[in-house]
Amino acid sequence: MAAVPVMPIRIQLLPEYVHVVWHGELVNQDLEFLSAEMPRIGRQIGRAPNVLHTFEEVTSTSLRFDAMHIHGNRLRSVKVPNSCRIASVCHQPVAFGMARMMQLINQNPALQMQVFTELEPALRWLKDAPATPEKAPAAGQVPA
């Protein structure tokens, strides 16, 4: 019997945001899983949620730039019903660099991304998001 691969992602639905806890080794398939799971969660709760990614439990990575680029292209084409914020907290330089690269690759005007080295500023930034997320800008529009 083949072993079922364990994704190094735990997703917690909290009242104010979705917490994505990354642990173990990061691999290309993790981005594919996340690309499918986040829209499902959005449909479940009726809106695109703010998201907190934490990487402190990551032990290694084999993520490649091409997988990150493909993920960025997927994000660009996703129709997000409202603007939302995505905060990444990274203590390790490699995870910080990858999260920063995802921020730079992001071309979806409905997704605001920020990378932090500490949890508290990330939580403040998420909390400062509008209480009722505004409607996402149309494709090609830049949010005000």
Coordinates of C-alpha atoms in Angstrom, one line a residue:
M1 CA 0.0 0.0 0.0
A2 CA 1.4 3.4 -1.0
A3 CA 1.8 6.0 1.7
V4 CA -0.4 9.1 1.4
P5 CA 1.9 12.1 1.2
V6 CA 1.5 14.5 4.1
M7 CA 1.3 18.2 3.1
P8 CA 3.4 20.5 5.2
I9 CA 0.4 22.8 5.6
R10 CA -2.1 23.1 8.4
I11 CA -5.0 25.4 7.8
Q12 CA -7.0 26.9 10.7
L13 CA -10.1 28.9 10.0
L14 CA -10.2 31.7 12.7
P15 CA -12.9 34.4 13.0
E16 CA -10.6 37.2 11.7
Y17 CA -8.4 35.4 9.2
V18 CA -7.3 32.0 7.9
H19 CA -4.0 30.8 9.4
V20 CA -1.8 28.7 7.2
V21 CA 0.9 27.0 9.2
W22 CA 3.7 25.6 7.0
H23 CA 5.9 22.9 8.5
G24 CA 8.4 20.3 7.4
E25 CA 9.8 20.4 3.9
L26 CA 8.2 22.8 1.4
V27 CA 7.7 21.2 -2.0
N28 CA 6.1 22.3 -5.3
Q29 CA 2.9 20.3 -4.7
D30 CA 2.2 22.5 -1.7
L31 CA 1.5 25.4 -3.9
E32 CA -0.9 23.3 -6.0
F33 CA -2.7 22.2 -2.9
L34 CA -3.0 25.7 -1.6
S35 CA -4.2 27.0 -5.0
A36 CA -7.1 24.5 -4.8
E37 CA -7.8 24.8 -1.0
M38 CA -8.0 28.6 -0.6
P39 CA -10.8 29.1 -3.2
R40 CA -12.7 26.2 -1.5
I41 CA -12.4 27.9 1.8
G42 CA -13.5 31.2 0.3
R43 CA -16.6 29.6 -1.1
Q44 CA -17.3 27.9 2.3
I45 CA -17.2 31.2 4.2
G46 CA -18.7 33.4 1.5
R47 CA -15.8 35.7 0.9
A48 CA -12.0 35.8 0.2
P49 CA -10.5 35.8 3.7
N50 CA -7.4 37.6 5.0
V51 CA -4.7 35.0 5.4
L52 CA -1.7 34.7 7.8
H53 CA 1.1 32.3 6.6
T54 CA 3.6 31.3 9.2
F55 CA 6.8 29.4 8.3
E56 CA 8.6 28.9 11.7
E57 CA 8.1 25.1 11.6
V58 CA 9.7 24.7 8.1
T59 CA 12.7 22.5 8.2
S60 CA 13.7 22.6 4.5
T61 CA 12.6 23.5 1.1
S62 CA 12.8 22.1 -2.4
L63 CA 10.4 24.7 -3.9
R64 CA 11.5 25.8 -7.3
F65 CA 11.1 29.3 -8.9
D66 CA 9.2 27.9 -11.8
A67 CA 6.5 26.4 -9.4
M68 CA 6.3 29.8 -7.7
H69 CA 5.9 31.5 -11.0
I70 CA 3.1 29.1 -12.1
H71 CA 1.4 29.7 -8.7
G72 CA 1.7 33.5 -9.3
N73 CA 0.1 33.1 -12.7
R74 CA -2.7 31.2 -11.2
L75 CA -3.2 33.9 -8.6
R76 CA -3.4 36.5 -11.3
S77 CA -6.2 34.7 -13.1
V78 CA -8.3 34.0 -10.0
K79 CA -11.5 36.0 -9.7
V80 CA -11.4 37.2 -6.1
P81 CA -14.8 38.6 -5.0
N82 CA -13.3 41.1 -2.6
S83 CA -10.0 42.6 -1.7
C84 CA -8.0 40.7 1.0
R85 CA -4.7 40.8 2.7
I86 CA -2.1 38.0 2.9
A87 CA 0.6 38.3 5.5
S88 CA 3.6 36.0 5.7
V89 CA 5.7 35.7 8.8
C90 CA 9.2 34.3 8.1
H91 CA 12.1 34.0 10.5
Q92 CA 14.4 32.0 8.2
P93 CA 16.1 33.9 5.3
V94 CA 15.1 31.3 2.7
A95 CA 11.4 31.4 3.6
F96 CA 11.5 35.2 3.8
G97 CA 13.0 35.3 0.3
M98 CA 10.4 32.9 -1.1
A99 CA 7.5 34.9 0.5
R100 CA 9.0 38.1 -0.8
M101 CA 9.3 36.6 -4.3
M102 CA 5.6 35.6 -4.2
Q103 CA 4.8 39.2 -3.2
L104 CA 6.7 40.5 -6.2
I105 CA 5.1 37.9 -8.6
N106 CA 1.6 38.7 -7.4
Q107 CA -0.3 40.6 -10.1
N108 CA -3.8 40.2 -8.7
P109 CA -5.0 43.7 -7.6
A110 CA -7.4 42.1 -5.1
L111 CA -4.6 40.5 -3.1
Q112 CA -2.4 42.7 -1.0
M113 CA 0.7 40.9 0.2
Q114 CA 3.2 41.8 2.9
V115 CA 6.1 39.9 4.4
F116 CA 7.1 40.2 8.0
T117 CA 9.8 38.9 10.3
E118 CA 7.7 39.1 13.4
L119 CA 4.1 38.0 14.2
E120 CA 2.8 41.1 16.0
P121 CA 3.2 43.6 13.1
A122 CA 1.7 41.0 10.7
L123 CA -1.4 40.6 12.9
R124 CA -1.7 44.4 13.2
W125 CA -1.5 44.8 9.4
L126 CA -4.2 42.1 9.0
K127 CA -6.4 43.8 11.7
D128 CA -6.1 47.1 9.9
A129 CA -7.8 45.7 6.9
P130 CA -11.3 47.0 6.2
A131 CA -13.8 45.4 8.5
T132 CA -16.0 44.6 5.5
P133 CA -13.7 43.8 2.6
E134 CA -14.4 46.0 -0.3
K135 CA -15.3 44.6 -3.7
A136 CA -12.2 43.6 -5.7
P137 CA -11.1 46.0 -8.5
A138 CA -11.9 44.9 -12.0
A139 CA -9.1 43.2 -13.9
G140 CA -6.5 45.7 -15.0
Q141 CA -7.5 48.2 -12.3
V142 CA -5.1 49.2 -9.6
P143 CA -6.7 49.5 -6.1
A144 CA -6.8 53.1 -4.7

